[in-house]
Amino acid sequence: MTAAIYLARYHLRILVIEDGRSRAATIPLTRNHAGFPDGISGVDLLGRMRAQAELYGVAFRHGCASALVKDTDGFSVALDGERISARTILLATGVVNRRPAMNMALHDEAVANGQIRYCPVCDAYEITDKSVAVIGTGDQGVEEAVFLRSYTDDVTLVSPNADHRLTADHVERLNRFGIRILTGPVERFELGKNFITVSHAEGRSTFASIYPALGSDIRSELTTDLDLGRTAAGCLKVDSHQRTDIHGLYAAGDVVLGLDQMSHAMGQAAVAATAIRNDLSETTALLRRRAVGRPSGPR
Ligand SMILES: Cc1cc2nc3c(=O)[nH]c(=O)nc-3n(C[C@H](O)[C@H](O)[C@H](O)COP(=O)(O)OP(=O)(O)OC[C@H]3O[C@@H](n4cnc5c(N)ncnc54)[C@H](O)[C@@H]3O)c2cc1C
């Protein structure tokens, strides 16, 4: 959305395709996003950004793009049986957090209430001095539990399955930080007014919040057939201007390895949009068309 606003204000014709699975849309109330001292929900923020983009003529299509093909003039995208052509593509397709095995409606309710949280960088401040559990194990689970330990001394690491994948070093570290270790499987979740109860192999425990640390799936599937650099996890590799290895294809946000924060995604989007504008102006008559005169300002 940030890139769309920038690009439209560079007098480029922009189509945003989205299938409504933005992680940002699930944020109940962000309190670390600069400029909103009282916080703002993800839905409100996205609504404001969309209104701003539409002011400058950005078009939107709802649906899941199913293929991305590089052709001689640029790219074509398959959407609902249609082929959409574009000179340039910016992939800002994000990631999907792996969820604990639980009823989806209950899960979404818990996320909306802050009883399940996915982003310690974003909202661990809100669990200061509260009891918190991390569902996870191995390096990822241990790192997240240790991160949270600087907010509260009541941290528990519970394995999602019947066994933990903890080395002696992991256990020593968890003990040193006073982090409790519980064994799963994590099976049953119940929501209270300000708490969440979970059943595991050793009984039932109640926490103010639970952080699943189960990893995420990178939404880079559109590039599977393209010869692109990517990390082992599937994050797209880009240069300092957000260019991928394929000319005309850019990437920004969580789909690129980074902090997985909105401010970071927005910064990358601004860089990508400006690179797109500059790269296009090198290869097209963009500057000449501007000189002929197109309307400026909102349209
Ligand atoms: C519960 C929660 C709370 C969070 N709290 C904060 C916070 O307080 N502060 C903060 O900075 N960050 C927070 N984050 C992280 C933040 O949401 C992400 O860093 C941010 O949304 C990344 O933006 P993005 O554009 O890369 O990806 P997303 O916001 O996930 O957007 C990706 C978009 O791509 C679309 N898409 C993907 N593939 C396709 C396809 N094939 N066809 C069509 N559309 C497609 C999706 O529909 C979606 O619209 C939170 C995340 C979660 C889950």
CSV table of C-alpha atoms and ligand atoms in Angstrom, one decimal:
chain,number,residue,atom,x,y,z
A,1,MET,CA,0.0,0.0,0.0
A,2,THR,CA,2.9,2.3,0.8
A,3,ALA,CA,4.6,1.5,-2.5
A,4,ALA,CA,1.3,2.1,-4.3
A,5,ILE,CA,0.9,5.6,-2.8
A,6,TYR,CA,4.5,6.5,-3.8
A,7,LEU,CA,4.1,5.0,-7.3
A,8,ALA,CA,0.8,6.7,-8.0
A,9,ARG,CA,2.4,10.0,-6.9
A,10,TYR,CA,5.2,9.3,-9.4
A,11,HIS,CA,2.4,9.3,-12.1
A,12,LEU,CA,2.6,5.6,-12.7
A,13,ARG,CA,-0.5,3.4,-13.2
A,14,ILE,CA,-0.8,1.0,-10.4
A,15,LEU,CA,-2.9,-2.1,-9.6
A,16,VAL,CA,-2.8,-3.6,-6.2
A,17,ILE,CA,-3.9,-7.3,-6.0
A,18,GLU,CA,-4.6,-8.7,-2.6
A,19,ASP,CA,-6.4,-11.7,-1.3
A,20,GLY,CA,-7.3,-10.3,2.1
A,21,ARG,CA,-4.8,-12.3,4.1
A,22,SER,CA,-2.6,-9.5,5.4
A,23,ARG,CA,-0.9,-10.1,8.7
A,24,ALA,CA,-1.4,-6.4,9.3
A,25,ALA,CA,-5.2,-6.9,9.2
A,26,THR,CA,-5.0,-9.2,12.2
A,27,ILE,CA,-3.4,-6.6,14.5
A,28,PRO,CA,-5.9,-5.8,17.2
A,29,LEU,CA,-4.2,-2.5,18.2
A,30,THR,CA,-0.6,-1.6,17.3
A,31,ARG,CA,1.1,0.5,19.9
A,32,ASN,CA,4.6,0.7,18.4
A,33,HIS,CA,3.7,2.2,15.1
A,34,ALA,CA,4.9,5.8,15.2
A,35,GLY,CA,2.4,8.6,14.9
A,36,PHE,CA,-0.5,6.8,16.7
A,37,PRO,CA,0.1,7.4,20.4
A,38,ASP,CA,-3.3,5.8,21.3
A,39,GLY,CA,-2.6,2.9,19.0
A,40,ILE,CA,-4.5,1.9,15.8
A,41,SER,CA,-5.9,-1.4,14.7
A,42,GLY,CA,-4.5,-3.0,11.6
A,43,VAL,CA,-7.8,-2.8,9.8
A,44,ASP,CA,-8.1,1.0,10.5
A,45,LEU,CA,-4.5,1.6,9.4
A,46,LEU,CA,-5.0,-0.4,6.1
A,47,GLY,CA,-8.3,1.4,5.5
A,48,ARG,CA,-6.5,4.8,5.8
A,49,MET,CA,-3.7,3.7,3.5
A,50,ARG,CA,-6.2,2.4,0.9
A,51,ALA,CA,-8.1,5.7,1.0
A,52,GLN,CA,-4.9,7.5,0.5
A,53,ALA,CA,-3.9,5.3,-2.4
A,54,GLU,CA,-7.3,5.6,-4.1
A,55,LEU,CA,-7.0,9.4,-3.9
A,56,TYR,CA,-4.2,9.2,-6.4
A,57,GLY,CA,-5.9,6.7,-8.7
A,58,VAL,CA,-4.6,3.3,-7.5
A,59,ALA,CA,-6.8,0.5,-8.6
A,60,PHE,CA,-7.5,-2.6,-6.4
A,61,ARG,CA,-8.4,-6.1,-7.2
A,62,HIS,CA,-9.4,-8.7,-4.6
A,63,GLY,CA,-8.3,-12.2,-5.4
A,64,CYS,CA,-5.4,-14.6,-5.2
A,65,ALA,CA,-2.8,-14.3,-8.0
A,66,SER,CA,-2.1,-17.9,-9.0
A,67,ALA,CA,0.9,-17.4,-11.4
A,68,LEU,CA,3.5,-14.9,-12.3
A,69,VAL,CA,5.3,-15.2,-15.7
A,70,LYS,CA,8.1,-13.1,-17.1
A,71,ASP,CA,7.6,-12.3,-20.7
A,72,THR,CA,9.3,-10.0,-23.2
A,73,ASP,CA,7.6,-6.8,-22.2
A,74,GLY,CA,7.4,-7.4,-18.5
A,75,PHE,CA,5.2,-9.8,-16.6
A,76,SER,CA,1.9,-11.4,-16.7
A,77,VAL,CA,-0.1,-12.3,-13.6
A,78,ALA,CA,-2.9,-14.9,-13.6
A,79,LEU,CA,-5.9,-13.8,-11.5
A,80,ASP,CA,-9.3,-15.5,-11.6
A,81,GLY,CA,-8.8,-16.9,-15.1
A,82,GLU,CA,-7.6,-13.5,-16.4
A,83,ARG,CA,-4.1,-12.5,-17.5
A,84,ILE,CA,-3.0,-9.1,-16.3
A,85,SER,CA,0.1,-7.5,-17.8
A,86,ALA,CA,2.5,-5.2,-16.0
A,87,ARG,CA,5.9,-3.7,-16.9
A,88,THR,CA,7.0,-4.1,-13.3
A,89,ILE,CA,6.0,-6.2,-10.3
A,90,LEU,CA,6.5,-5.5,-6.6
A,91,LEU,CA,6.0,-8.6,-4.5
A,92,ALA,CA,4.8,-7.6,-1.0
A,93,THR,CA,3.2,-10.9,-0.3
A,94,GLY,CA,4.2,-11.3,3.3
A,95,VAL,CA,4.3,-14.5,5.4
A,96,VAL,CA,1.8,-16.7,7.2
A,97,ASN,CA,2.4,-17.6,10.8
A,98,ARG,CA,2.1,-21.3,11.6
A,99,ARG,CA,-0.7,-21.6,14.2
A,100,PRO,CA,-1.2,-24.0,17.0
A,101,ALA,CA,-3.6,-26.9,16.3
A,102,MET,CA,-6.9,-25.4,17.5
A,103,ASN,CA,-10.3,-24.2,16.4
A,104,MET,CA,-9.8,-21.3,14.0
A,105,ALA,CA,-12.6,-19.1,15.3
A,106,LEU,CA,-11.3,-19.6,18.9
A,107,HIS,CA,-7.8,-18.8,17.6
A,108,ASP,CA,-8.9,-15.6,15.9
A,109,GLU,CA,-10.8,-14.5,19.0
A,110,ALA,CA,-7.7,-15.1,21.2
A,111,VAL,CA,-5.6,-13.0,18.8
A,112,ALA,CA,-8.2,-10.2,18.9
A,113,ASN,CA,-8.1,-10.3,22.7
A,114,GLY,CA,-4.3,-10.4,22.9
A,115,GLN,CA,-4.4,-13.9,24.5
A,116,ILE,CA,-2.5,-15.3,21.6
A,117,ARG,CA,0.2,-13.0,20.2
A,118,TYR,CA,2.7,-13.5,17.4
A,119,CYS,CA,5.1,-10.6,17.5
A,120,PRO,CA,7.1,-10.0,20.7
A,121,VAL,CA,8.9,-7.1,19.0
A,122,CYS,CA,5.5,-5.5,18.5
A,123,ASP,CA,3.7,-6.2,21.7
A,124,ALA,CA,5.7,-7.8,24.4
A,125,TYR,CA,5.5,-4.5,26.2
A,126,GLU,CA,1.9,-5.3,26.8
A,127,ILE,CA,2.7,-8.5,28.8
A,128,THR,CA,5.1,-6.7,31.1
A,129,ASP,CA,5.1,-8.5,34.5
A,130,LYS,CA,2.4,-10.9,33.3
A,131,SER,CA,2.5,-14.7,33.0
A,132,VAL,CA,3.3,-15.8,29.5
A,133,ALA,CA,3.9,-19.0,27.6
A,134,VAL,CA,5.8,-19.7,24.4
A,135,ILE,CA,4.6,-22.7,22.4
A,136,GLY,CA,7.7,-23.9,20.7
A,137,THR,CA,11.0,-25.8,21.2
A,138,GLY,CA,14.5,-25.9,19.8
A,139,ASP,CA,16.4,-22.7,19.0
A,140,GLN,CA,13.3,-20.8,17.9
A,141,GLY,CA,11.3,-21.5,21.1
A,142,VAL,CA,14.3,-20.9,23.4
A,143,GLU,CA,15.2,-17.6,21.7
A,144,GLU,CA,11.6,-16.3,21.9
A,145,ALA,CA,11.3,-17.3,25.6
A,146,VAL,CA,14.6,-15.6,26.4
A,147,PHE,CA,13.5,-12.5,24.5
A,148,LEU,CA,10.3,-12.3,26.6
A,149,ARG,CA,12.2,-12.8,29.8
A,150,SER,CA,13.3,-9.2,29.8
A,151,TYR,CA,9.6,-8.2,30.1
A,152,THR,CA,8.5,-10.6,32.8
A,153,ASP,CA,9.9,-13.2,35.2
A,154,ASP,CA,7.0,-15.5,34.5
A,155,VAL,CA,7.9,-17.3,31.3
A,156,THR,CA,7.1,-20.9,30.4
A,157,LEU,CA,8.3,-22.8,27.3
A,158,VAL,CA,5.9,-25.6,26.3
A,159,SER,CA,6.5,-27.9,23.5
A,160,PRO,CA,3.8,-28.2,20.8
A,161,ASN,CA,4.3,-32.0,20.6
A,162,ALA,CA,5.0,-34.9,23.0
A,163,ASP,CA,8.7,-34.1,23.2
A,164,HIS,CA,11.0,-31.1,23.4
A,165,ARG,CA,13.9,-30.7,21.1
A,166,LEU,CA,16.1,-29.2,23.7
A,167,THR,CA,19.9,-29.7,23.9
A,168,ALA,CA,21.8,-29.5,27.2
A,169,ASP,CA,22.8,-26.0,26.3
A,170,HIS,CA,19.2,-25.0,25.7
A,171,VAL,CA,18.2,-26.4,29.1
A,172,GLU,CA,21.1,-24.7,30.9
A,173,ARG,CA,20.1,-21.4,29.2
A,174,LEU,CA,16.4,-21.7,30.2
A,175,ASN,CA,17.4,-22.6,33.8
A,176,ARG,CA,19.8,-19.7,34.0
A,177,PHE,CA,16.9,-17.3,32.9
A,178,GLY,CA,14.4,-19.0,35.2
A,179,ILE,CA,12.2,-20.1,32.4
A,180,ARG,CA,9.9,-23.0,33.2
A,181,ILE,CA,9.8,-26.0,30.8
A,182,LEU,CA,6.6,-27.9,30.1
A,183,THR,CA,6.0,-30.8,27.8
A,184,GLY,CA,3.1,-31.0,25.3
A,185,PRO,CA,1.3,-31.9,23.3
A,186,VAL,CA,-0.6,-28.7,23.6
A,187,GLU,CA,-4.2,-29.8,23.1
A,188,ARG,CA,-6.9,-27.7,24.5
A,189,PHE,CA,-7.3,-23.9,24.7
A,190,GLU,CA,-9.9,-22.2,26.8
A,191,LEU,CA,-10.3,-18.4,26.9
A,192,GLY,CA,-11.1,-16.6,30.1
A,193,LYS,CA,-11.7,-12.9,30.6
A,194,ASN,CA,-8.1,-11.9,30.7
A,195,PHE,CA,-6.3,-15.2,30.4
A,196,ILE,CA,-6.0,-18.3,28.4
A,197,THR,CA,-5.8,-21.9,29.7
A,198,VAL,CA,-4.0,-24.6,27.9
A,199,SER,CA,-3.8,-28.4,28.5
A,200,HIS,CA,-0.5,-30.2,28.1
A,201,ALA,CA,1.0,-33.5,29.2
A,202,GLU,CA,1.6,-32.2,32.7
A,203,GLY,CA,-1.9,-30.9,33.3
A,204,ARG,CA,-3.4,-27.4,32.6
A,205,SER,CA,-1.8,-24.0,33.0
A,206,THR,CA,-3.2,-20.5,32.7
A,207,PHE,CA,-1.4,-17.5,31.2
A,208,ALA,CA,-2.1,-13.9,30.3
A,209,SER,CA,-0.8,-14.6,26.8
A,210,ILE,CA,0.7,-17.3,24.7
A,211,TYR,CA,3.2,-16.7,21.9
A,212,PRO,CA,3.3,-19.5,19.3
A,213,ALA,CA,6.9,-19.8,18.1
A,214,LEU,CA,6.2,-22.3,15.4
A,215,GLY,CA,7.8,-20.5,12.4
A,216,SER,CA,6.1,-19.1,9.4
A,217,ASP,CA,5.6,-19.9,5.7
A,218,ILE,CA,6.9,-17.3,3.3
A,219,ARG,CA,4.4,-16.3,0.6
A,220,SER,CA,6.9,-16.5,-2.2
A,221,GLU,CA,5.1,-19.3,-4.0
A,222,LEU,CA,4.4,-17.1,-7.1
A,223,THR,CA,8.2,-17.1,-7.8
A,224,THR,CA,8.7,-20.9,-7.5
A,225,ASP,CA,9.4,-21.2,-11.2
A,226,LEU,CA,11.5,-18.1,-11.4
A,227,ASP,CA,15.3,-18.2,-11.1
A,228,LEU,CA,15.6,-16.1,-8.0
A,229,GLY,CA,17.9,-15.9,-5.0
A,230,ARG,CA,16.1,-16.8,-1.8
A,231,THR,CA,17.0,-17.9,1.7
A,232,ALA,CA,16.6,-21.5,2.9
A,233,ALA,CA,13.2,-20.5,4.4
A,234,GLY,CA,12.0,-19.0,1.1
A,235,CYS,CA,12.5,-15.2,1.8
A,236,LEU,CA,13.3,-13.4,-1.4
A,237,LYS,CA,16.8,-11.9,-1.7
A,238,VAL,CA,17.0,-8.3,-2.9
A,239,ASP,CA,19.7,-5.6,-3.4
A,240,SER,CA,19.8,-2.4,-1.5
A,241,HIS,CA,17.0,-1.0,-3.8
A,242,GLN,CA,14.7,-4.0,-3.3
A,243,ARG,CA,15.5,-5.4,-6.7
A,244,THR,CA,15.4,-9.2,-7.0
A,245,ASP,CA,17.6,-11.1,-9.5
A,246,ILE,CA,15.1,-10.6,-12.3
A,247,HIS,CA,14.9,-7.3,-14.0
A,248,GLY,CA,11.6,-5.5,-13.2
A,249,LEU,CA,10.8,-7.7,-10.2
A,250,TYR,CA,11.1,-6.1,-6.8
A,251,ALA,CA,10.2,-7.3,-3.3
A,252,ALA,CA,9.5,-5.6,0.0
A,253,GLY,CA,8.1,-6.4,3.5
A,254,ASP,CA,8.0,-9.6,5.3
A,255,VAL,CA,8.5,-11.7,2.1
A,256,VAL,CA,12.1,-10.3,2.3
A,257,LEU,CA,14.3,-11.3,5.2
A,258,GLY,CA,14.0,-8.5,7.8
A,259,LEU,CA,12.5,-7.3,11.0
A,260,ASP,CA,8.9,-8.3,10.1
A,261,GLN,CA,7.6,-4.9,11.2
A,262,MET,CA,5.3,-2.5,9.4
A,263,SER,CA,7.7,0.4,9.6
A,264,HIS,CA,10.4,-1.7,8.0
A,265,ALA,CA,8.0,-2.9,5.3
A,266,MET,CA,7.0,0.7,4.6
A,267,GLY,CA,10.6,1.8,4.4
A,268,GLN,CA,11.4,-1.0,2.0
A,269,ALA,CA,8.3,-0.1,0.0
A,270,ALA,CA,9.3,3.5,-0.4
A,271,VAL,CA,12.8,2.4,-1.5
A,272,ALA,CA,11.3,-0.1,-4.0
A,273,ALA,CA,8.8,2.4,-5.4
A,274,THR,CA,11.6,5.0,-6.0
A,275,ALA,CA,13.8,2.3,-7.6
A,276,ILE,CA,10.9,1.3,-9.9
A,277,ARG,CA,10.3,4.8,-10.9
A,278,ASN,CA,13.9,5.5,-11.6
A,279,ASP,CA,14.5,2.1,-13.4
A,280,LEU,CA,11.4,2.7,-15.6
A,281,SER,CA,12.5,6.2,-16.5
A,282,GLU,CA,15.8,4.8,-17.8
A,283,THR,CA,14.1,2.4,-20.2
A,284,THR,CA,10.9,4.2,-21.2
A,285,ALA,CA,9.6,7.6,-22.3
A,286,LEU,CA,8.3,8.2,-18.8
A,287,LEU,CA,10.0,11.6,-18.5
A,288,ARG,CA,8.9,12.6,-22.0
A,289,ARG,CA,5.3,11.7,-21.2
A,290,ARG,CA,5.5,13.7,-18.0
A,291,ALA,CA,6.8,16.7,-20.0
A,292,VAL,CA,3.9,16.5,-22.4
A,293,GLY,CA,1.8,17.1,-19.3
A,294,ARG,CA,-0.3,14.8,-17.1
A,295,PRO,CA,-2.6,16.1,-14.4
A,296,SER,CA,-0.8,16.5,-11.1
A,297,GLY,CA,-2.2,16.1,-7.6
A,298,PRO,CA,-5.0,13.7,-6.7
A,299,ARG,CA,-6.8,12.1,-9.6
B,1,LIG,C1,-1.0,-10.5,15.5
B,1,LIG,C2,0.0,-9.6,14.8
B,1,LIG,C3,0.3,-8.4,15.4
B,1,LIG,C4,1.3,-7.6,14.8
B,1,LIG,N1,1.6,-6.4,15.4
B,1,LIG,C5,2.4,-5.5,14.8
B,1,LIG,C6,2.7,-4.3,15.4
B,1,LIG,O1,2.1,-3.9,16.4
B,1,LIG,N2,3.5,-3.4,14.8
B,1,LIG,C7,4.2,-3.8,13.6
B,1,LIG,O2,5.0,-3.0,13.1
B,1,LIG,N3,4.0,-5.0,13.1
B,1,LIG,C8,3.1,-5.9,13.6
B,1,LIG,N4,2.9,-7.1,13.1
B,1,LIG,C9,3.7,-7.5,11.9
B,1,LIG,C10,3.0,-6.8,10.6
B,1,LIG,O3,1.7,-7.3,10.5
B,1,LIG,C11,3.8,-7.2,9.4
B,1,LIG,O4,5.2,-7.0,9.5
B,1,LIG,C12,3.3,-6.4,8.2
B,1,LIG,O5,2.0,-6.6,8.0
B,1,LIG,C13,4.1,-6.8,6.9
B,1,LIG,O6,3.6,-6.2,5.8
B,1,LIG,P1,3.6,-6.9,4.4
B,1,LIG,O7,3.0,-6.0,3.4
B,1,LIG,O8,5.0,-7.4,4.1
B,1,LIG,O9,2.7,-8.2,4.5
B,1,LIG,P2,1.1,-8.4,4.9
B,1,LIG,O10,0.6,-7.3,5.7
B,1,LIG,O11,1.0,-9.7,5.4
B,1,LIG,O12,0.5,-8.3,3.4
B,1,LIG,C14,0.7,-9.2,2.5
B,1,LIG,C15,-0.4,-9.0,1.4
B,1,LIG,O13,-0.1,-9.8,0.3
B,1,LIG,C16,-1.3,-10.4,-0.2
B,1,LIG,N5,-0.9,-11.6,-0.9
B,1,LIG,C17,0.0,-12.6,-0.7
B,1,LIG,N6,0.1,-13.5,-1.7
B,1,LIG,C18,-0.9,-13.1,-2.6
B,1,LIG,C19,-1.4,-13.7,-3.8
B,1,LIG,N7,-0.8,-14.8,-4.3
B,1,LIG,N8,-2.4,-13.1,-4.4
B,1,LIG,C20,-3.0,-12.0,-3.9
B,1,LIG,N9,-2.6,-11.4,-2.7
B,1,LIG,C21,-1.6,-12.0,-2.1
B,1,LIG,C22,-2.1,-10.7,1.1
B,1,LIG,O14,-3.5,-10.8,0.8
B,1,LIG,C23,-1.8,-9.4,1.9
B,1,LIG,O15,-2.7,-8.4,1.5
B,1,LIG,C24,2.0,-8.0,13.6
B,1,LIG,C25,1.7,-9.2,13.1
B,1,LIG,C26,0.7,-10.0,13.7
B,1,LIG,C27,0.4,-11.4,13.0
